[in-house]
């Protein structure tokens, strides 16, 4: 008998008992069967269910209902079980004692981080995310990569993994020859001062356009690139300038988003390893020549060749990524490397992952891709093309959040309002992104992102703030009493439902992290706040008689703790007052 403990303590305890009950009723016949317990979909079927009578029925050719009946009769109920019955074709439905559940919730949520298990201890994950390109503004793809990557970063760390967040800047490559020439020829120092990335982009475009009219210009750009790659001092100087100007703009955005990295190793960091990587592919007999280029054939995996050296001798994006994996594996021995980018790079990742496997890399390489975000009127774009400036988007979010705050009657100082507008506005943008399965396309609307009702960041922040205000009132009513120290009595069905849902917090985080889908956690938090709101509508808290009031306040405080912790894992702030 194998019992799958899952990530909910209640399920683990029940699975353990059921495991013994199956063994008591069926002995060797049940050997090797995996026993799993999960929450029921509907409280009318009890609190938890187990479906494992079905596989045993197949194995021993008996009716699953008869098996289920025999299992629940095999042993006396432990203290935690109030009721067990068999439903449908042979589901075992279990109802737990409220008093036992109250104890479990209390223990779970008294633990640090609301009881998240340290499942990742001893394992290193490298998270490659954000990774914008130098001298270009971050586009919507980088925003999603930054927001999703950072949520994964926070979740994995909270689960005890050693996370190395690496911002793999696009800071090397053919565009720099064009950019250096553009910088030398077309630069407007005043504009550069005012908005560096825009100006660098402008000079890049000017220089790029000239390549189309003037063949000699292309040659000069190529020559400048070669000089840069060979370490020419003057070109390196300009290149460093591009990086520092870009980084300071990126840093401003990261600061607004509350994002930080452990490493910021751009593509250039691996430059010295490119030739060696191509040579290794050659000595291992993995590469061949094709029309002057060096390629790795991937027909066996149903993919086009992966070019690792171009016919002009230059290395490309894939070469850098292969070299980067080798370097990361040697230096950090990670168990996983996770890359977060938009869907357009899927083939690139599948190709270079395949090459890495041919080289014997055993680290799990995962590409977490996401669809693009769109406005109802079409793509998220400015006049010219497919970029929307992230800082403009965040400004707009803050402006709109500020309008909502101004419209409410709150006696806040100007500084408080400004800070609050940032937390709500940025939280709204992040949540609009994170609450969708990354692989779905998102249609972004301000109305939905900032809605105070419905599945939005502000809705959850507001739910949290309302609980805080309730706790403040309680503190006035019963001074000096810590709500969480009150005895928790789960007196009615909705209180029990809330407690059962609180028990699912660790499981929501583990599932979200394992699947690299922050949306699983967002869904959980939204469902929790909905249950909370029906509880709050139905059950008076501060006006209830003392023991009930104290218990309900304790439950409210626990809901607030989980909302704060969970939103924190999504990188979303929780102001106490809205
Ligand atoms: N700089 C790339 C881009 O903007 C993303 C890099 C993703 N990371 C990687 N190791 N390839 O598209």
Coordinates of C-alpha atoms and ligand atoms in Angstrom, one line a residue:
X1 CA 0.0 0.0 0.0
X2 CA 1.3 3.4 -0.9
X3 CA -0.2 6.4 0.6
X4 CA 0.2 9.7 -1.3
X5 CA 0.4 12.3 1.5
X6 CA -0.2 15.3 -0.8
X7 CA 0.4 18.7 0.6
X8 CA -2.6 19.0 2.9
X9 CA -2.1 17.6 6.4
X10 CA -5.8 16.5 6.6
X11 CA -5.5 14.5 3.4
X12 CA -2.3 12.9 4.6
X13 CA -3.9 11.8 7.9
X14 CA -6.9 10.4 6.2
X15 CA -4.9 8.7 3.5
X16 CA -2.8 7.0 6.2
X17 CA -6.0 5.7 7.9
X18 CA -7.5 4.6 4.6
X19 CA -4.3 2.8 3.7
X20 CA -4.6 0.7 6.9
X21 CA -8.3 0.2 6.3
X22 CA -7.7 -1.1 2.7
X23 CA -4.9 -3.4 4.1
X24 CA -7.2 -4.6 6.9
X25 CA -10.0 -5.4 4.5
X26 CA -8.1 -6.8 1.5
X27 CA -4.6 -7.7 2.7
X28 CA -2.3 -8.7 0.0
X29 CA -4.9 -8.1 -2.7
X30 CA -4.5 -4.3 -2.1
X31 CA -0.7 -4.4 -2.1
X32 CA 0.9 -1.7 -4.2
X33 CA -2.3 0.3 -4.5
X34 CA -1.8 4.0 -4.2
X35 CA -4.2 5.7 -1.8
X36 CA -5.0 9.3 -2.4
X37 CA -7.4 11.7 -0.7
X38 CA -8.6 14.9 -2.1
X39 CA -11.2 17.6 -1.2
X40 CA -14.7 17.0 -2.4
X41 CA -16.1 19.3 -5.1
X42 CA -19.3 19.8 -3.2
X43 CA -19.7 19.8 0.6
X44 CA -22.8 17.7 0.3
X45 CA -20.5 14.8 -0.4
X46 CA -18.5 15.3 2.8
X47 CA -15.2 17.1 3.1
X48 CA -12.7 14.7 1.4
X49 CA -13.0 11.8 -1.0
X50 CA -11.0 8.8 -2.0
X51 CA -11.6 7.1 -5.4
X52 CA -9.2 4.2 -5.0
X53 CA -11.9 1.5 -4.5
X54 CA -12.2 1.7 -8.3
X55 CA -8.7 0.5 -9.3
X56 CA -8.9 -2.2 -6.7
X57 CA -12.2 -3.3 -8.1
X58 CA -10.7 -3.7 -11.5
X59 CA -7.8 -5.7 -10.1
X60 CA -9.8 -8.1 -8.0
X61 CA -13.0 -8.1 -10.1
X62 CA -15.4 -7.0 -7.4
X63 CA -17.9 -4.2 -7.2
X64 CA -16.2 -1.0 -6.2
X65 CA -19.2 -0.1 -3.9
X66 CA -18.7 -3.4 -2.1
X67 CA -15.0 -2.7 -1.7
X68 CA -15.7 0.8 -0.5
X69 CA -18.2 -0.4 2.1
X70 CA -15.7 -3.0 3.3
X71 CA -13.0 -0.5 3.7
X72 CA -15.0 2.0 5.8
X73 CA -16.1 -0.8 8.1
X74 CA -12.7 -2.5 8.4
X75 CA -11.4 -0.3 11.3
X76 CA -12.8 1.9 13.9
X77 CA -12.9 5.6 13.0
X78 CA -10.0 7.6 14.3
X79 CA -10.7 10.8 16.2
X80 CA -10.6 13.0 13.1
X81 CA -13.4 11.2 11.2
X82 CA -17.0 12.0 12.0
X83 CA -18.6 10.2 9.1
X84 CA -17.7 8.0 6.2
X85 CA -20.0 6.9 3.4
X86 CA -20.0 5.4 0.0
X87 CA -21.5 7.3 -2.9
X88 CA -21.9 6.8 -6.6
X89 CA -20.0 4.0 -8.2
X90 CA -17.8 3.6 -5.1
X91 CA -16.4 6.9 -3.9
X92 CA -15.5 7.0 -0.2
X93 CA -16.6 10.3 1.2
X94 CA -15.2 11.4 4.5
X95 CA -16.5 14.1 6.9
X96 CA -14.1 15.3 9.5
X97 CA -14.8 16.6 13.0
X98 CA -14.8 20.4 13.1
X99 CA -12.8 20.3 16.4
X100 CA -10.0 18.3 14.8
X101 CA -10.0 20.5 11.7
X102 CA -9.8 23.6 13.9
X103 CA -6.7 22.1 15.5
X104 CA -5.1 21.3 12.2
X105 CA -5.7 24.8 10.8
X106 CA -4.3 26.4 13.9
X107 CA -1.2 24.3 13.8
X108 CA -0.7 24.9 10.0
X109 CA -1.1 28.6 10.1
X110 CA 1.0 29.1 13.2
X111 CA 4.0 27.8 11.3
X112 CA 6.1 30.2 9.3
X113 CA 4.8 31.3 5.9
X114 CA 1.4 29.8 6.7
X115 CA 2.8 26.3 6.7
X116 CA 4.5 26.1 3.3
X117 CA 6.5 22.9 3.2
X118 CA 10.2 23.0 2.4
X119 CA 10.0 20.7 -0.5
X120 CA 12.9 22.2 -2.3
X121 CA 15.6 22.0 0.3
X122 CA 18.9 21.1 -1.2
X123 CA 17.8 21.8 -4.8
X124 CA 19.0 24.7 -6.9
X125 CA 16.8 26.2 -9.6
X126 CA 18.1 28.8 -12.0
X127 CA 15.4 31.1 -13.2
X128 CA 16.2 32.9 -16.4
X129 CA 13.7 35.7 -16.7
X130 CA 13.0 39.2 -17.9
X131 CA 16.2 39.3 -20.0
X132 CA 15.5 42.4 -22.1
X133 CA 17.7 43.5 -24.9
X134 CA 20.1 46.4 -24.3
X135 CA 19.4 49.7 -26.1
X136 CA 15.8 48.6 -26.7
X137 CA 12.8 49.4 -24.6
X138 CA 11.3 46.4 -22.7
X139 CA 8.2 45.2 -24.6
X140 CA 5.1 43.5 -23.4
X141 CA 6.9 40.1 -23.7
X142 CA 9.5 41.2 -21.2
X143 CA 6.8 42.5 -18.9
X144 CA 5.1 39.2 -18.8
X145 CA 8.4 37.4 -18.4
X146 CA 9.4 39.7 -15.5
X147 CA 6.0 39.4 -13.7
X148 CA 5.6 35.6 -14.2
X149 CA 9.3 34.9 -13.6
X150 CA 9.3 36.9 -10.4
X151 CA 6.2 35.1 -9.1
X152 CA 7.9 31.7 -9.8
X153 CA 11.0 33.1 -8.1
X154 CA 9.1 34.0 -5.0
X155 CA 7.2 30.7 -4.8
X156 CA 10.2 28.5 -5.3
X157 CA 12.2 30.4 -2.7
X158 CA 9.3 30.1 -0.2
X159 CA 9.3 26.3 -0.8
X160 CA 12.9 26.1 0.2
X161 CA 14.6 25.9 -3.1
X162 CA 17.8 27.7 -3.7
X163 CA 16.9 30.0 -6.5
X164 CA 19.3 31.9 -8.7
X165 CA 17.4 34.5 -10.6
X166 CA 19.5 35.4 -13.6
X167 CA 18.7 38.3 -15.9
X168 CA 20.1 37.1 -19.2
X169 CA 20.4 40.4 -20.9
X170 CA 20.6 40.6 -24.7
X171 CA 23.8 42.5 -24.7
X172 CA 25.8 41.0 -27.5
X173 CA 25.2 40.2 -31.1
X174 CA 25.0 41.7 -34.5
X175 CA 22.9 44.8 -33.6
X176 CA 25.9 46.4 -31.9
X177 CA 27.8 47.2 -35.1
X178 CA 24.8 49.0 -36.4
X179 CA 24.3 50.7 -33.1
X180 CA 27.9 51.8 -32.7
X181 CA 27.8 53.5 -36.1
X182 CA 24.4 55.0 -35.4
X183 CA 25.7 56.4 -32.1
X184 CA 28.8 57.9 -33.7
X185 CA 26.8 59.4 -36.6
X186 CA 23.3 60.3 -35.5
X187 CA 23.3 60.9 -31.8
X188 CA 21.5 63.8 -30.2
X189 CA 23.1 64.2 -26.8
X190 CA 20.2 66.2 -25.4
X191 CA 17.7 63.5 -26.3
X192 CA 20.1 60.9 -24.9
X193 CA 20.1 62.7 -21.6
X194 CA 16.3 62.9 -21.5
X195 CA 15.3 59.4 -22.5
X196 CA 18.3 57.2 -23.2
X197 CA 16.7 54.1 -24.5
X198 CA 14.4 55.9 -26.9
X199 CA 17.4 57.8 -28.3
X200 CA 19.5 54.7 -28.7
X201 CA 16.6 53.1 -30.4
X202 CA 16.3 56.0 -32.7
X203 CA 19.9 56.0 -33.7
X204 CA 19.7 52.3 -34.2
X205 CA 16.8 52.7 -36.6
X206 CA 18.6 55.5 -38.4
X207 CA 21.7 53.4 -38.9
X208 CA 19.7 50.3 -39.8
X209 CA 17.9 52.3 -42.5
X210 CA 21.1 53.4 -43.9
X211 CA 22.3 49.8 -44.3
X212 CA 19.5 49.4 -46.8
X213 CA 20.6 52.3 -49.0
X214 CA 24.3 52.2 -48.6
X215 CA 26.2 48.8 -48.9
X216 CA 29.4 50.4 -47.7
X217 CA 27.6 51.2 -44.5
X218 CA 26.9 47.6 -43.8
X219 CA 30.5 46.8 -44.2
X220 CA 31.6 49.5 -41.8
X221 CA 29.0 48.3 -39.3
X222 CA 30.3 44.7 -39.6
X223 CA 33.9 45.9 -39.2
X224 CA 32.9 47.8 -36.0
X225 CA 31.2 44.7 -34.6
X226 CA 34.3 42.6 -35.3
X227 CA 36.4 45.3 -33.6
X228 CA 34.1 45.2 -30.6
X229 CA 34.2 41.4 -30.4
X230 CA 38.0 41.5 -30.5
X231 CA 38.1 43.9 -27.6
X232 CA 38.7 47.3 -29.3
X233 CA 38.9 49.8 -26.5
X234 CA 36.9 52.6 -28.1
X235 CA 34.1 50.3 -29.1
X236 CA 34.0 48.6 -25.8
X237 CA 33.7 52.0 -24.2
X238 CA 30.6 52.8 -26.2
X239 CA 29.2 49.4 -25.7
X240 CA 29.6 49.7 -21.9
X241 CA 27.8 53.0 -22.2
X242 CA 24.8 51.3 -23.9
X243 CA 24.7 48.8 -21.1
X244 CA 24.8 51.2 -18.3
X245 CA 22.2 53.5 -19.8
X246 CA 19.9 50.6 -20.5
X247 CA 20.5 49.0 -17.1
X248 CA 19.6 52.2 -15.3
X249 CA 16.3 52.4 -17.1
X250 CA 15.6 48.7 -16.5
X251 CA 16.5 49.1 -12.8
X252 CA 13.9 51.9 -12.4
X253 CA 11.3 49.5 -13.8
X254 CA 12.5 46.6 -11.6
X255 CA 12.3 48.9 -8.6
X256 CA 8.7 49.8 -9.4
X257 CA 7.8 46.2 -9.8
X258 CA 9.7 45.0 -6.7
X259 CA 11.9 42.7 -8.8
X260 CA 15.5 41.9 -8.1
X261 CA 18.0 39.4 -9.5
X262 CA 20.9 37.4 -8.1
X263 CA 22.8 37.6 -11.3
X264 CA 22.7 39.8 -14.3
X265 CA 24.9 38.0 -16.7
X266 CA 24.2 39.1 -20.2
X267 CA 25.0 37.1 -23.3
X268 CA 28.4 38.8 -23.5
X269 CA 29.4 37.0 -20.3
X270 CA 29.6 33.8 -22.2
X271 CA 31.5 35.1 -25.2
X272 CA 34.7 33.4 -24.3
X273 CA 33.0 30.0 -24.3
X274 CA 31.4 30.1 -27.7
X275 CA 34.2 28.8 -29.8
X276 CA 35.0 26.1 -27.3
X277 CA 31.3 25.0 -27.3
X278 CA 31.3 24.7 -31.1
X279 CA 34.6 22.8 -30.9
X280 CA 33.1 20.4 -28.4
X281 CA 30.1 19.7 -30.6
X282 CA 32.6 19.0 -33.4
X283 CA 34.7 16.6 -31.3
X284 CA 31.7 14.7 -30.1
X285 CA 30.7 14.3 -33.7
X286 CA 27.4 16.1 -33.2
X287 CA 27.9 18.9 -35.7
X288 CA 28.4 19.1 -39.4
X289 CA 29.0 21.7 -42.1
X290 CA 26.1 23.0 -44.1
X291 CA 26.6 25.7 -46.7
X292 CA 29.5 27.1 -44.9
X293 CA 27.7 27.2 -41.5
X294 CA 28.2 24.7 -38.6
X295 CA 24.9 23.0 -37.6
X296 CA 23.6 20.3 -35.4
X297 CA 21.1 18.1 -37.2
X298 CA 17.9 17.4 -35.3
X299 CA 15.9 15.5 -37.8
X300 CA 15.8 12.6 -35.3
X301 CA 13.7 14.9 -33.0
X302 CA 11.6 16.2 -35.9
X303 CA 13.2 19.7 -35.8
X304 CA 15.1 21.8 -38.3
X305 CA 18.9 22.1 -37.9
X306 CA 20.3 24.2 -35.1
X307 CA 22.9 26.6 -36.4
X308 CA 25.8 27.1 -34.0
X309 CA 28.1 29.0 -36.3
X310 CA 27.0 31.2 -39.1
X311 CA 28.8 31.1 -42.5
X312 CA 30.5 34.4 -41.7
X313 CA 32.0 32.8 -38.6
X314 CA 29.8 34.5 -36.1
X315 CA 28.0 32.7 -33.3
X316 CA 24.3 33.1 -32.7
X317 CA 21.6 33.1 -30.0
X318 CA 21.6 29.3 -29.8
X319 CA 25.3 29.0 -29.4
X320 CA 25.2 31.4 -26.5
X321 CA 22.4 29.6 -24.9
X322 CA 24.2 26.2 -25.1
X323 CA 27.4 27.8 -23.7
X324 CA 25.3 29.3 -21.0
X325 CA 23.8 26.0 -19.9
X326 CA 27.3 24.4 -19.7
X327 CA 28.6 27.3 -17.6
X328 CA 25.6 27.2 -15.3
X329 CA 25.8 23.5 -14.8
X330 CA 29.5 23.6 -14.0
X331 CA 29.1 26.5 -11.6
X332 CA 25.8 25.9 -9.8
X333 CA 24.9 22.2 -10.4
X334 CA 21.2 23.2 -10.7
X335 CA 18.5 20.5 -10.8
X336 CA 16.4 22.7 -13.0
X337 CA 16.9 25.7 -15.3
X338 CA 13.7 27.5 -16.1
X339 CA 13.4 30.0 -18.9
X340 CA 10.5 32.4 -19.1
X341 CA 9.8 34.0 -22.5
X342 CA 7.0 34.6 -24.9
X343 CA 5.7 31.8 -27.2
X344 CA 7.6 32.9 -30.2
X345 CA 10.8 31.3 -28.9
X346 CA 9.4 27.8 -28.5
X347 CA 11.4 26.3 -31.3
X348 CA 14.6 28.0 -30.3
X349 CA 14.3 26.4 -26.8
X350 CA 13.3 23.0 -28.1
X351 CA 16.3 23.0 -30.4
X352 CA 19.0 24.1 -28.0
X353 CA 17.6 21.8 -25.2
X354 CA 17.9 18.9 -27.7
X355 CA 21.5 19.9 -28.4
X356 CA 22.3 20.1 -24.7
X357 CA 20.9 16.6 -24.2
X358 CA 23.1 15.3 -27.0
X359 CA 26.0 16.9 -25.1
X360 CA 25.0 14.8 -22.0
X361 CA 23.4 17.6 -20.0
X362 CA 21.0 15.9 -17.5
X363 CA 19.7 19.1 -15.7
X364 CA 16.0 19.6 -16.4
X365 CA 15.6 22.4 -18.9
X366 CA 12.2 23.9 -19.1
X367 CA 10.8 26.6 -21.2
X368 CA 7.8 28.4 -19.6
X369 CA 6.3 30.2 -22.5
X370 CA 3.4 32.6 -22.4
X371 CA 1.0 34.0 -25.0
X372 CA 1.0 37.7 -25.7
X373 CA -1.2 40.2 -24.0
X374 CA -3.6 42.1 -26.1
X375 CA -5.9 45.1 -25.9
X376 CA -9.5 44.6 -27.0
X377 CA -8.7 46.7 -30.1
X378 CA -5.8 44.4 -31.1
X379 CA -2.2 44.0 -30.2
X380 CA -0.7 45.8 -27.3
X381 CA 1.2 48.3 -29.4
X382 CA 2.2 51.9 -30.0
X383 CA 1.8 53.7 -33.3
X384 CA 4.8 52.1 -34.9
X385 CA 4.9 48.5 -34.0
X386 CA 4.8 45.9 -31.4
X387 CA 6.1 47.7 -28.4
X388 CA 4.4 49.3 -25.5
X389 CA 6.5 51.1 -23.1
X390 CA 6.3 49.4 -19.7
X391 CA 6.8 52.6 -17.7
X392 CA 3.9 54.3 -19.6
X393 CA 1.7 51.3 -18.7
X394 CA 2.7 51.5 -15.0
X395 CA 2.1 55.3 -15.0
X396 CA -1.3 54.7 -16.4
X397 CA -2.1 52.0 -13.8
X398 CA -1.1 54.3 -11.0
X399 CA -3.0 57.2 -12.4
X400 CA -6.2 55.2 -12.7
X401 CA -5.7 53.7 -9.2
X402 CA -5.2 57.2 -7.9
X403 CA -8.5 58.3 -9.4
X404 CA -10.3 55.5 -7.6
X405 CA -8.6 56.4 -4.3
X406 CA -9.5 60.1 -4.8
X407 CA -13.1 59.2 -5.4
X408 CA -13.4 57.4 -2.0
X409 CA -13.8 59.3 1.2
X410 CA -10.5 58.6 2.8
X411 CA -8.5 60.8 5.1
X412 CA -5.1 60.0 3.8
X413 CA -2.1 62.2 3.3
X414 CA -0.8 63.0 -0.2
X415 CA 2.2 60.7 0.4
X416 CA 0.0 57.8 1.5
X417 CA -2.3 58.2 -1.4
X418 CA 0.6 58.2 -3.8
X419 CA 2.0 55.1 -2.3
X420 CA -1.3 53.3 -2.2
X421 CA -1.9 54.2 -5.9
X422 CA 1.4 52.5 -6.7
X423 CA 0.6 49.3 -4.8
X424 CA -2.9 49.1 -6.2
X425 CA -2.1 50.1 -9.8
X426 CA 1.0 47.8 -10.1
X427 CA -0.8 45.0 -8.2
X428 CA -3.7 45.3 -10.7
X429 CA -1.4 45.0 -13.7
X430 CA 0.5 42.1 -12.2
X431 CA -2.6 40.2 -11.1
X432 CA -4.2 40.7 -14.6
X433 CA -1.2 38.9 -15.9
X434 CA -0.8 36.2 -13.2
X435 CA -4.4 35.2 -12.9
X436 CA -4.4 33.8 -16.4
X437 CA -2.8 30.5 -17.4
X438 CA 0.4 31.8 -18.8
X439 CA -0.2 29.9 -22.0
X440 CA -3.5 31.7 -22.7
X441 CA -3.7 34.9 -24.6
X442 CA -4.9 37.7 -22.4
X443 CA -7.1 40.5 -23.4
X444 CA -6.2 43.3 -21.1
X445 CA -8.7 45.9 -20.1
X446 CA -8.3 48.5 -17.4
X447 CA -11.9 48.0 -16.3
X448 CA -11.2 44.4 -15.5
X449 CA -7.8 44.8 -14.1
X450 CA -8.9 47.5 -11.7
X451 CA -12.4 46.2 -10.9
X452 CA -13.3 46.2 -7.3
X453 CA -15.6 43.3 -7.8
X454 CA -14.5 40.1 -9.6
X455 CA -11.2 38.4 -10.1
X456 CA -8.8 41.3 -9.8
X457 CA -5.8 42.4 -7.8
X458 CA -7.7 45.3 -6.2
X459 CA -10.5 43.0 -5.2
X460 CA -8.2 40.8 -3.3
X461 CA -6.3 43.7 -1.8
X462 CA -9.6 45.2 -0.7
X463 CA -10.7 41.9 0.9
X464 CA -7.5 41.9 2.9
X465 CA -7.8 45.6 3.9
X466 CA -11.4 45.0 5.0
X467 CA -10.3 42.2 7.3
X468 CA -7.6 44.4 8.7
X469 CA -10.1 47.1 9.5
X470 CA -12.3 44.4 11.2
X471 CA -9.3 43.4 13.3
X472 CA -8.7 47.0 14.2
X473 CA -12.2 47.3 15.5
X474 CA -11.8 44.1 17.4
X475 CA -8.7 45.5 19.0
X476 CA -10.7 48.6 20.1
X477 CA -13.5 46.3 21.4
X478 CA -11.3 43.8 23.2
X479 CA -8.0 45.6 23.9
X480 CA -4.8 43.6 24.2
X481 CA -6.1 40.4 22.8
X482 CA -4.3 38.6 19.9
X483 CA -7.1 37.3 17.6
X484 CA -4.9 34.4 16.5
X485 CA -4.6 33.2 20.1
X486 CA -8.4 32.8 20.4
X487 CA -9.8 29.3 20.4
X488 CA -11.1 28.4 17.0
X489 CA -14.5 26.8 17.0
X490 CA -15.9 25.8 13.6
X491 CA -19.5 26.3 14.5
X492 CA -21.3 26.1 11.1
X493 CA -20.8 24.9 7.6
X494 CA -19.4 28.0 6.1
X495 CA -16.8 28.3 8.9
X496 CA -15.8 24.8 8.2
X497 CA -15.6 25.4 4.5
X498 CA -13.3 28.3 5.1
X499 CA -11.1 26.3 7.3
X500 CA -10.9 23.5 4.8
X501 CA -9.9 26.0 2.2
X502 CA -7.2 27.5 4.4
X503 CA -5.8 24.0 4.7
X504 CA -5.3 23.9 0.9
X505 CA -2.9 26.9 0.9
X506 CA 0.3 24.8 0.8
X507 CA -1.0 22.6 -1.8
X508 CA -2.0 25.5 -4.0
X509 CA 1.5 26.9 -3.8
X510 CA 3.2 23.6 -4.5
X511 CA 1.0 22.9 -7.4
X512 CA 1.5 26.4 -8.8
X513 CA 5.3 26.1 -8.5
X514 CA 5.5 22.6 -9.9
X515 CA 3.4 23.5 -12.9
X516 CA 5.1 26.9 -13.3
X517 CA 1.6 28.4 -13.3
X518 CA 1.1 31.3 -10.8
X519 CA -2.5 31.3 -12.0
X520 CA -3.1 28.2 -9.8
X521 CA -2.3 30.2 -6.7
X522 CA -4.3 33.2 -8.0
X523 CA -7.3 31.0 -8.5
X524 CA -7.0 29.7 -5.0
X525 CA -6.7 33.1 -3.5
X526 CA -9.8 34.3 -5.4
X527 CA -11.8 31.3 -4.3
X528 CA -10.7 31.8 -0.7
X529 CA -11.8 35.4 -0.8
X530 CA -15.1 34.5 -2.2
X531 CA -15.8 31.9 0.5
X532 CA -14.7 34.6 3.0
X533 CA -17.1 37.0 1.6
X534 CA -20.0 34.6 1.9
X535 CA -19.0 33.8 5.4
X536 CA -18.8 37.5 6.2
X537 CA -22.2 38.2 4.7
X538 CA -23.9 35.5 6.6
X539 CA -22.1 35.5 10.0
X540 CA -21.9 38.5 12.2
X541 CA -18.4 38.8 13.7
X542 CA -18.1 41.7 16.1
X543 CA -21.7 41.5 17.1
X544 CA -21.7 37.8 17.9
X545 CA -21.6 36.6 21.5
X546 CA -18.1 36.6 23.0
X547 CA -16.8 33.1 22.3
X548 CA -18.2 33.0 18.8
X549 CA -16.9 36.5 18.1
X550 CA -13.4 35.6 19.3
X551 CA -13.4 32.4 17.2
X552 CA -14.6 34.2 14.1
X553 CA -12.1 37.0 14.5
X554 CA -9.4 34.3 14.7
X555 CA -10.7 32.8 11.5
X556 CA -10.7 36.2 9.8
X557 CA -7.1 36.9 10.9
X558 CA -6.1 33.5 9.4
X559 CA -7.7 34.4 6.1
X560 CA -5.9 37.7 6.1
X561 CA -2.6 35.9 6.8
X562 CA -3.1 33.6 3.9
X563 CA -4.1 36.4 1.5
X564 CA -1.1 38.4 2.5
X565 CA 1.3 35.5 2.1
X566 CA -0.3 34.4 -1.1
X567 CA -0.4 37.8 -2.7
X568 CA 3.2 38.3 -1.5
X569 CA 4.2 35.2 -3.5
X570 CA 2.7 36.8 -6.6
X571 CA 4.7 40.0 -5.9
X572 CA 1.5 41.9 -5.0
X573 CA 1.5 44.2 -2.0
X574 CA -1.3 44.2 0.7
X575 CA -1.9 47.6 2.2
X576 CA -3.7 47.5 5.5
X577 CA -5.9 50.4 4.5
X578 CA -7.5 51.2 1.2
Ligands
LIG1 N1 16.8 38.6 -24.8 C1 15.8 37.7 -25.2 C2 14.7 38.4 -25.9 O1 14.4 39.5 -25.6 C3 15.3 36.8 -24.2 C4 16.3 35.9 -23.5 C5 15.7 34.7 -22.8 N2 16.7 33.9 -22.2 C6 17.6 33.0 -22.8 N3 18.5 32.4 -22.2 N4 17.5 32.8 -24.1 O2 13.9 37.9 -26.6

